[in-house]
Amino acid sequence: MALRDWITKLRGKEAPPAETPLSPPPGVPAPPVPPTGAPTLPPPAAPDIPVPPLPPEPVPFTPPSPLARTGSEPAPLAEPPPSPETELRPRDDEAALREVEAREAAERDLAGPEGLEGAATPFEPLPTDDAVPAPVPAGQAEAGTPEPQDGADGRRGWFSRLRAGLSRSTAKLTESVTSLFKKRRLDEEALEELEETLISADLGVAASRRIVEGFRRTRFGKEVTDEEVKAALAEEIAAILAPVAQPMPLDPARAPHVVLVVGVNGTGKTTTIAKLGQQYREQGLATAFVAGDTFRAAAVEQLQIWGERTGCRVHTPVKEGADAAGLAFDALKAAREDGTQVLLVDTAGRLHNKSALMEELRKVIRVMKRVDESAPHSVLLVLDATTGQNAIQQCKVFGEMVNVSGLCVTKLDGSAKGGVVVALAQEFALPVHFVGVGEKAGDLRPFEARDFARGLMGLD
């Protein structure tokens, strides 16, 4: 009925009145009522779009066989990249090429039939003050260490090592002298330049003036050569050093003779103790060490290994960081009981401008005097020659605090400031017992003024 009305409206006609539906008789279900309103049309069907076919599955890649190109012959191997030495070798420079070939031949000879990988390196690192040496059986000396000799051959060998050790200081001083004096008259201008040269070589102001005054008295106004000036300088320097060139006295009757070794950090105190211990053992003296440096890492272990190498007993603290004064007290008592003749006491390195640390050093001395009123019998100040004029201040402060009795100047071989020994002699007149020009025990020897002066000037 509703559909008919809707169609009638579309055609412009009036729809007839709707008929009233009759109610169904009782017991009969009512017929379904048709929907009213505008009919709902089904959605239009989507157009058929053709679906493209899937692409074919790709064939997996298979690398070609190296025999594919040549059949049964293998492919040629690629040439290895050139080594850096071959790449950098100057082919057009015959002299450089011969040098490279000579070096390669020397390496092959050194390696032998097993090749260079099994060859031992001919160079060994030099030990330092903080380095711990490898242990060797007790009582045996260091391998390759020359024993001190007193004969003519030994003296020439020591002088050669002294000259070699002072070579840097010699070069700095003699080059300036050579450039100043080449057949020149020794006038006031030349003397002023000579004084400046000596001061710059760390001889100190006082010693430089003394040397120049000697030149003024004896050679003023004369024409001199550089060789004459070098010889005259060696004489003047020897005159300043002669009064302080004294060996360190040992009195075995004290049993033991106590040597307190002091100095700032890194001067070589522990190594100096080891070298002295070996020399005293070779002289037949019963020697012992006291590992009093309880602050520096591995210092006790280092001295223990030196004791094994030199055959010297080492007194060590019972625990790390123990009181150095108490250790020195116990070591001195034990040394008196076991008949030790020389007792070398190591101390912690301390800055000379730190009063609290210097007071601890005084405490070590006070405690040892409770066992032996005369101890320590020698106070050896170890100075590093590389510090130059700073050694003057160190010597002044340590001398005031602990009454230094003698000096040991080390590391002259690594310094161009060997002239500081002259400045120390002129300033303090303290005995210079030892000088060190190398790492081995034989390179620490008693100080001799004439040898040092001539070695400093590069003279035979």
Coordinates of C-alpha atoms in Angstrom, one line a residue:
M1 CA 0.0 0.0 0.0
A2 CA 2.8 2.4 0.9
L3 CA 4.6 1.5 -2.3
R4 CA 1.5 2.3 -4.3
D5 CA 1.1 5.7 -2.7
W6 CA 4.8 6.5 -3.4
I7 CA 4.4 5.5 -7.0
T8 CA 1.3 7.6 -7.3
K9 CA 3.1 10.7 -5.9
L10 CA 5.8 10.2 -8.5
R11 CA 3.2 10.2 -11.2
G12 CA 1.5 13.3 -9.9
K13 CA -1.7 11.7 -8.9
E14 CA -3.5 11.8 -5.6
A15 CA -3.3 8.6 -3.7
P16 CA -6.6 7.1 -2.8
P17 CA -7.5 7.0 0.9
A18 CA -5.9 4.3 2.8
E19 CA -8.1 1.3 3.7
T20 CA -8.5 0.5 7.3
P21 CA -7.2 -3.0 7.8
L22 CA -9.6 -5.5 9.3
S23 CA -8.6 -7.0 12.5
P24 CA -8.1 -10.7 12.2
P25 CA -10.4 -13.1 13.9
P26 CA -9.4 -14.4 17.3
G27 CA -6.8 -17.1 17.3
V28 CA -5.4 -16.1 13.9
P29 CA -2.0 -14.3 13.8
A30 CA -2.0 -10.9 12.3
P31 CA -0.5 -10.6 8.9
P32 CA 2.8 -8.7 8.7
V33 CA 2.5 -5.0 8.2
P34 CA 4.4 -3.7 5.2
P35 CA 7.1 -1.1 5.9
T36 CA 6.2 2.5 5.5
G37 CA 8.2 5.3 4.1
A38 CA 10.6 5.5 1.2
P39 CA 12.1 2.2 0.2
T40 CA 15.7 1.6 0.8
L41 CA 17.6 0.7 -2.4
P42 CA 20.5 -1.7 -2.3
P43 CA 23.9 -0.1 -2.8
P44 CA 25.3 -0.2 -6.3
A45 CA 27.7 -3.0 -7.0
A46 CA 31.4 -2.1 -7.3
P47 CA 32.8 -2.3 -10.7
D48 CA 35.0 -5.3 -11.5
I49 CA 38.7 -4.2 -11.4
P50 CA 41.1 -6.7 -13.0
V51 CA 43.8 -7.9 -10.5
P52 CA 47.3 -8.1 -12.1
P53 CA 49.0 -11.4 -11.7
L54 CA 51.9 -11.8 -9.1
P55 CA 55.4 -11.4 -10.5
P56 CA 57.4 -14.6 -10.8
E57 CA 59.7 -15.5 -7.8
P58 CA 63.3 -14.3 -8.4
V59 CA 66.0 -16.9 -9.0
P60 CA 68.6 -17.0 -6.2
F61 CA 72.0 -15.6 -7.1
T62 CA 74.8 -18.1 -7.4
P63 CA 78.4 -16.7 -7.6
P64 CA 80.3 -17.8 -10.5
S65 CA 82.9 -20.5 -10.0
P66 CA 86.6 -19.4 -10.2
L67 CA 87.0 -22.2 -12.7
A68 CA 84.2 -20.8 -14.9
R69 CA 86.4 -18.6 -17.0
T70 CA 89.3 -20.9 -17.6
G71 CA 87.8 -24.2 -17.4
S72 CA 90.1 -26.4 -15.2
E73 CA 92.7 -23.7 -14.5
P74 CA 92.4 -21.8 -11.1
A75 CA 92.0 -18.0 -11.1
P76 CA 95.3 -16.1 -10.5
L77 CA 95.8 -14.9 -6.9
A78 CA 95.7 -11.2 -6.3
E79 CA 99.1 -9.6 -5.6
P80 CA 99.6 -8.7 -1.9
P81 CA 99.7 -4.9 -1.2
P82 CA 103.2 -3.6 -1.0
S83 CA 104.8 -3.3 2.5
P84 CA 105.3 0.2 3.9
E85 CA 109.1 -0.3 3.6
T86 CA 108.8 -1.3 -0.1
E87 CA 106.3 1.4 -0.8
L88 CA 108.4 4.1 0.8
R89 CA 111.7 2.9 -0.5
P90 CA 113.3 5.6 -2.7
R91 CA 114.1 3.7 -5.8
D92 CA 115.7 6.7 -7.4
D93 CA 118.1 7.3 -4.5
E94 CA 120.9 4.8 -4.7
A95 CA 122.4 5.8 -1.4
A96 CA 119.2 5.5 0.6
L97 CA 118.5 2.2 -1.2
R98 CA 121.8 0.8 -0.2
E99 CA 121.2 1.9 3.4
V100 CA 117.8 0.1 3.5
E101 CA 119.3 -3.1 2.0
A102 CA 122.2 -3.0 4.5
R103 CA 119.8 -2.7 7.4
E104 CA 117.7 -5.6 6.1
A105 CA 120.8 -7.7 5.7
A106 CA 121.9 -6.9 9.3
E107 CA 118.5 -7.9 10.6
R108 CA 118.6 -11.2 8.8
D109 CA 122.1 -11.9 10.2
L110 CA 120.8 -11.1 13.7
A111 CA 117.7 -13.2 13.3
G112 CA 119.6 -16.3 12.1
P113 CA 117.8 -19.2 10.4
E114 CA 114.7 -18.9 12.6
G115 CA 113.8 -15.5 11.3
L116 CA 113.4 -12.2 13.0
E117 CA 110.5 -13.2 15.2
G118 CA 112.7 -15.4 17.3
A119 CA 115.6 -12.9 17.6
A120 CA 116.2 -11.1 20.8
T121 CA 116.3 -7.4 20.7
P122 CA 119.8 -6.0 21.3
F123 CA 118.5 -3.1 23.3
E124 CA 117.5 -3.2 27.0
P125 CA 115.7 -0.4 28.9
L126 CA 117.7 1.4 31.5
P127 CA 116.4 1.1 35.0
T128 CA 115.1 4.1 36.8
D129 CA 114.8 5.0 40.4
D130 CA 111.2 3.8 40.6
A131 CA 111.8 0.7 38.5
V132 CA 112.0 -2.6 40.3
P133 CA 114.8 -4.7 39.0
A134 CA 114.4 -8.4 38.3
P135 CA 115.6 -10.7 41.1
V136 CA 118.7 -12.8 40.8
P137 CA 120.2 -15.3 43.2
A138 CA 121.4 -13.7 46.4
G139 CA 125.1 -12.8 46.6
Q140 CA 125.5 -12.5 42.8
A141 CA 126.4 -9.1 41.3
E142 CA 124.4 -7.5 38.5
A143 CA 125.2 -9.1 35.2
G144 CA 127.4 -6.9 33.0
T145 CA 128.2 -4.6 35.9
P146 CA 131.9 -3.6 35.9
E147 CA 133.6 -3.9 39.2
P148 CA 135.5 -0.8 40.4
Q149 CA 139.1 -1.0 39.6
D150 CA 142.0 0.9 41.0
G151 CA 144.7 0.2 38.4
A152 CA 145.7 2.3 35.4
D153 CA 143.3 0.6 33.1
G154 CA 140.4 1.0 35.5
R155 CA 141.2 4.7 36.0
R156 CA 141.2 5.3 32.2
G157 CA 137.9 3.4 31.9
W158 CA 136.3 5.5 34.7
F159 CA 137.6 8.7 33.1
S160 CA 136.2 7.7 29.8
R161 CA 132.8 7.0 31.4
L162 CA 133.1 10.4 33.2
R163 CA 133.8 12.2 30.0
A164 CA 130.9 10.4 28.2
G165 CA 128.6 11.2 31.1
L166 CA 129.5 14.9 31.1
S167 CA 129.3 15.2 27.3
R168 CA 126.2 17.3 27.3
S169 CA 127.5 19.7 29.9
T170 CA 130.9 19.8 28.0
A171 CA 129.2 20.5 24.7
K172 CA 127.2 23.4 26.1
L173 CA 130.3 25.0 27.8
T174 CA 133.0 24.4 25.2
E175 CA 130.9 25.5 22.2
S176 CA 130.4 28.9 23.8
V177 CA 134.1 29.2 24.7
T178 CA 135.2 28.2 21.2
S179 CA 132.9 30.8 19.6
L180 CA 134.2 33.5 22.0
F181 CA 137.9 32.9 21.7
K182 CA 139.6 32.4 18.4
K183 CA 142.9 34.1 18.7
R184 CA 141.4 37.0 20.5
R185 CA 142.8 39.5 23.0
L186 CA 141.5 38.9 26.6
D187 CA 140.1 42.4 27.3
E188 CA 137.3 43.5 29.6
E189 CA 134.7 42.8 27.0
A190 CA 135.9 39.2 26.5
L191 CA 136.0 38.7 30.3
E192 CA 132.4 39.8 30.7
E193 CA 131.3 37.4 27.9
L194 CA 133.2 34.6 29.6
E195 CA 131.5 35.3 32.9
E196 CA 128.1 35.2 31.3
T197 CA 129.0 31.9 29.6
L198 CA 130.1 30.3 32.9
I199 CA 126.9 31.5 34.7
S200 CA 124.7 30.1 31.9
A201 CA 126.5 26.8 32.3
D202 CA 125.3 26.6 36.0
L203 CA 128.7 27.3 37.6
G204 CA 127.1 29.9 39.7
V205 CA 127.8 33.6 40.1
A206 CA 130.4 33.3 42.9
A207 CA 132.4 30.6 41.1
S208 CA 132.2 32.4 37.8
R209 CA 133.5 35.6 39.2
R210 CA 136.3 33.8 40.9
I211 CA 137.4 32.2 37.7
V212 CA 137.2 35.4 35.7
E213 CA 139.3 37.2 38.4
G214 CA 141.9 34.5 38.0
F215 CA 142.0 35.2 34.2
R216 CA 142.3 38.9 34.8
R217 CA 145.3 38.5 37.1
T218 CA 147.2 36.1 34.9
R219 CA 146.2 36.5 31.3
F220 CA 144.6 40.0 30.9
G221 CA 145.7 41.8 27.7
K222 CA 147.1 38.6 26.1
E223 CA 146.0 36.9 22.9
V224 CA 144.6 33.5 23.7
T225 CA 143.1 30.6 21.7
D226 CA 140.1 28.6 22.6
E227 CA 142.2 25.6 23.6
E228 CA 144.3 27.7 26.0
V229 CA 141.1 29.0 27.6
K230 CA 139.7 25.5 28.1
A231 CA 143.0 24.4 29.8
A232 CA 143.0 27.4 32.0
L233 CA 139.3 26.9 32.9
A234 CA 140.0 23.3 33.8
E235 CA 142.8 24.5 36.2
E236 CA 140.6 27.1 37.8
I237 CA 137.7 24.7 38.2
A238 CA 140.0 22.0 39.7
A239 CA 141.2 24.5 42.2
I240 CA 137.7 25.2 43.4
L241 CA 136.8 21.5 43.6
A242 CA 140.0 20.2 45.2
P243 CA 139.1 21.0 48.8
V244 CA 135.7 19.2 48.6
A245 CA 136.8 16.1 46.8
Q246 CA 136.8 13.8 49.8
P247 CA 135.8 10.2 50.1
M248 CA 133.1 9.3 52.7
P249 CA 134.9 8.0 55.8
L250 CA 133.8 4.7 57.3
D251 CA 134.6 3.6 60.8
P252 CA 133.8 -0.1 61.1
A253 CA 134.7 0.0 64.7
R254 CA 131.4 1.8 65.4
A255 CA 129.6 -1.4 64.3
P256 CA 127.7 -0.3 62.5
H257 CA 128.6 2.9 60.7
V258 CA 125.2 4.4 60.0
V259 CA 124.7 6.4 56.8
L260 CA 121.4 8.3 56.5
V261 CA 120.6 8.9 52.9
V262 CA 118.3 12.0 52.3
G263 CA 117.0 14.0 49.4
V264 CA 113.9 15.1 47.5
N265 CA 111.8 12.8 45.4
G266 CA 113.4 11.2 42.3
T267 CA 117.0 12.0 42.9
G268 CA 118.1 8.4 43.0
K269 CA 118.4 7.6 46.7
T270 CA 117.4 4.0 46.6
T271 CA 119.6 3.2 43.6
T272 CA 122.5 5.0 45.2
I273 CA 122.1 2.8 48.3
A274 CA 122.1 -0.3 46.2
K275 CA 125.3 0.7 44.4
L276 CA 127.1 1.6 47.6
G277 CA 126.0 -1.7 49.1
Q278 CA 127.5 -3.7 46.3
Q279 CA 130.8 -1.8 46.5
Y280 CA 131.0 -2.2 50.3
R281 CA 130.2 -5.9 49.9
E282 CA 133.0 -6.3 47.4
Q283 CA 135.3 -4.6 49.9
G284 CA 134.4 -7.3 52.4
L285 CA 132.2 -5.2 54.7
A286 CA 129.0 -6.6 56.2
T287 CA 126.4 -4.2 54.9
A288 CA 122.6 -3.9 55.5
F289 CA 119.8 -1.8 54.2
V290 CA 116.9 -0.1 56.0
A291 CA 113.8 0.3 53.8
G292 CA 112.8 3.6 55.5
D293 CA 110.8 4.9 52.5
T294 CA 107.4 3.7 53.7
F295 CA 105.5 6.2 51.6
R296 CA 106.4 5.5 48.0
A297 CA 104.7 2.6 46.3
A298 CA 106.9 -0.5 45.9
A299 CA 109.9 1.3 47.5
V300 CA 110.3 -1.5 50.1
E301 CA 110.0 -4.2 47.5
Q302 CA 112.6 -2.5 45.3
L303 CA 115.1 -2.4 48.1
Q304 CA 114.4 -6.0 49.0
I305 CA 115.3 -7.1 45.4
W306 CA 118.4 -4.9 45.5
G307 CA 119.3 -6.7 48.7
E308 CA 119.0 -10.1 47.1
R309 CA 121.1 -9.0 44.2
T310 CA 123.9 -7.5 46.3
G311 CA 123.7 -10.0 49.2
C312 CA 122.8 -7.4 51.8
R313 CA 120.3 -7.9 54.5
V314 CA 117.2 -5.6 54.3
H315 CA 115.3 -4.4 57.3
T316 CA 111.7 -3.9 56.3
P317 CA 108.6 -2.6 58.1
V318 CA 106.1 -5.1 59.5
K319 CA 103.2 -3.4 57.7
E320 CA 102.7 -0.9 55.0
G321 CA 102.9 2.7 56.0
A322 CA 104.7 1.9 59.3
D323 CA 106.6 4.6 61.2
A324 CA 110.0 5.1 59.6
A325 CA 111.5 6.2 62.9
G326 CA 110.5 3.0 64.7
L327 CA 111.9 1.0 61.8
A328 CA 115.2 2.8 62.0
F329 CA 115.3 2.2 65.8
D330 CA 114.7 -1.6 65.5
A331 CA 117.1 -1.9 62.5
L332 CA 120.0 -0.2 64.4
K333 CA 119.5 -2.5 67.4
A334 CA 119.5 -5.6 65.2
A335 CA 122.6 -4.4 63.3
R336 CA 124.5 -3.9 66.6
E337 CA 123.6 -7.5 67.6
D338 CA 124.5 -9.3 64.3
G339 CA 127.7 -7.4 63.7
T340 CA 126.7 -5.3 60.7
Q341 CA 129.6 -2.9 59.8
V342 CA 127.7 -0.5 57.5
L343 CA 124.0 0.4 57.8
L344 CA 122.5 2.3 54.9
V345 CA 119.2 3.9 55.8
D346 CA 116.8 4.9 53.0
T347 CA 114.3 7.7 53.6
A348 CA 111.2 8.9 51.9
G349 CA 111.6 11.7 49.4
R350 CA 110.4 14.9 50.7
L351 CA 110.2 18.5 49.4
H352 CA 112.7 20.8 51.0
N353 CA 110.1 23.5 51.4
K354 CA 107.7 21.4 53.4
S355 CA 108.6 21.9 57.1
A356 CA 106.3 19.1 58.4
L357 CA 108.0 16.5 56.3
M358 CA 111.4 17.8 57.2
E359 CA 110.4 17.5 60.9
E360 CA 109.7 13.8 60.4
L361 CA 113.3 13.4 59.2
R362 CA 114.5 15.0 62.4
K363 CA 112.4 12.4 64.3
V364 CA 114.3 9.6 62.6
I365 CA 117.6 11.0 63.8
R366 CA 116.3 11.6 67.4
V367 CA 115.1 8.0 67.7
M368 CA 118.4 6.5 66.4
K369 CA 120.3 8.5 69.0
R370 CA 118.5 6.6 71.7
V371 CA 120.4 3.5 70.5
D372 CA 123.7 5.2 69.6
E373 CA 124.3 8.8 70.6
S374 CA 126.6 9.4 67.7
A375 CA 124.2 8.1 65.0
P376 CA 123.9 8.8 62.2
H377 CA 127.6 9.0 61.6
S378 CA 127.1 10.3 58.0
V379 CA 124.2 12.1 56.4
L380 CA 124.5 11.8 52.6
L381 CA 122.4 14.3 50.6
V382 CA 121.7 12.9 47.1
L383 CA 121.3 15.7 44.5
D384 CA 120.0 15.3 40.9
A385 CA 122.2 17.3 38.5
T386 CA 119.3 17.8 36.1
T387 CA 117.7 20.2 38.6
G388 CA 120.5 22.8 38.1
Q389 CA 120.5 25.7 40.4
N390 CA 117.6 24.3 42.4
A391 CA 120.1 21.9 44.0
I392 CA 121.6 25.0 45.7
Q393 CA 118.3 25.6 47.6
Q394 CA 118.0 21.9 48.4
C395 CA 121.4 21.8 49.9
K396 CA 120.8 24.9 52.0
V397 CA 117.5 23.6 53.5
F398 CA 118.6 20.0 54.2
G399 CA 121.9 21.3 55.7
E400 CA 120.0 23.5 58.1
M401 CA 117.5 20.7 59.1
V402 CA 119.6 17.5 59.4
N403 CA 123.2 18.7 59.3
V404 CA 124.3 17.2 56.0
S405 CA 127.9 15.8 56.1
G406 CA 128.4 15.1 52.4
L407 CA 127.0 15.2 48.9
C408 CA 126.4 12.6 46.1
V409 CA 125.5 14.2 42.7
T410 CA 123.7 11.8 40.4
K411 CA 122.4 11.7 36.8
L412 CA 125.3 13.8 35.4
D413 CA 124.9 11.6 32.2
G414 CA 121.4 12.9 31.5
S415 CA 122.0 16.6 32.2
A416 CA 123.7 19.6 30.5
K417 CA 124.0 21.2 34.0
G418 CA 127.1 19.4 35.4
G419 CA 128.6 22.8 36.3
V420 CA 126.3 22.8 39.3
V421 CA 128.9 20.7 41.2
V422 CA 131.3 23.7 41.0
A423 CA 128.5 26.0 42.3
L424 CA 127.9 23.7 45.2
A425 CA 131.6 23.5 46.1
Q426 CA 131.9 27.3 46.0
E427 CA 128.7 28.0 47.9
F428 CA 128.8 25.4 50.7
A429 CA 132.3 23.8 50.8
L430 CA 130.6 20.5 51.7
P431 CA 132.5 17.3 50.8
V432 CA 131.4 15.8 47.5
H433 CA 131.8 12.1 48.2
F434 CA 130.4 10.5 45.0
V435 CA 129.3 11.4 41.5
G436 CA 127.1 9.2 39.2
V437 CA 127.4 9.1 35.5
G438 CA 125.4 6.0 34.6
E439 CA 123.1 3.2 35.8
K440 CA 125.6 0.6 36.8
A441 CA 127.3 0.2 40.1
G442 CA 130.7 1.0 38.5
D443 CA 129.3 4.4 37.4
L444 CA 129.1 5.7 40.9
R445 CA 132.6 6.5 42.0
P446 CA 134.4 8.7 44.5
F447 CA 134.7 12.3 43.4
E448 CA 138.0 13.5 42.0
A449 CA 138.4 17.2 41.3
R450 CA 141.0 17.1 38.4
D451 CA 139.2 14.3 36.5
F452 CA 135.9 16.1 36.8
A453 CA 137.3 19.5 35.8
R454 CA 139.1 18.2 32.7
G455 CA 136.1 16.0 31.8
L456 CA 133.8 19.0 32.0
M457 CA 136.0 20.9 29.6
G458 CA 136.4 18.0 27.2
L459 CA 140.1 17.5 27.8
D460 CA 142.1 14.3 28.1

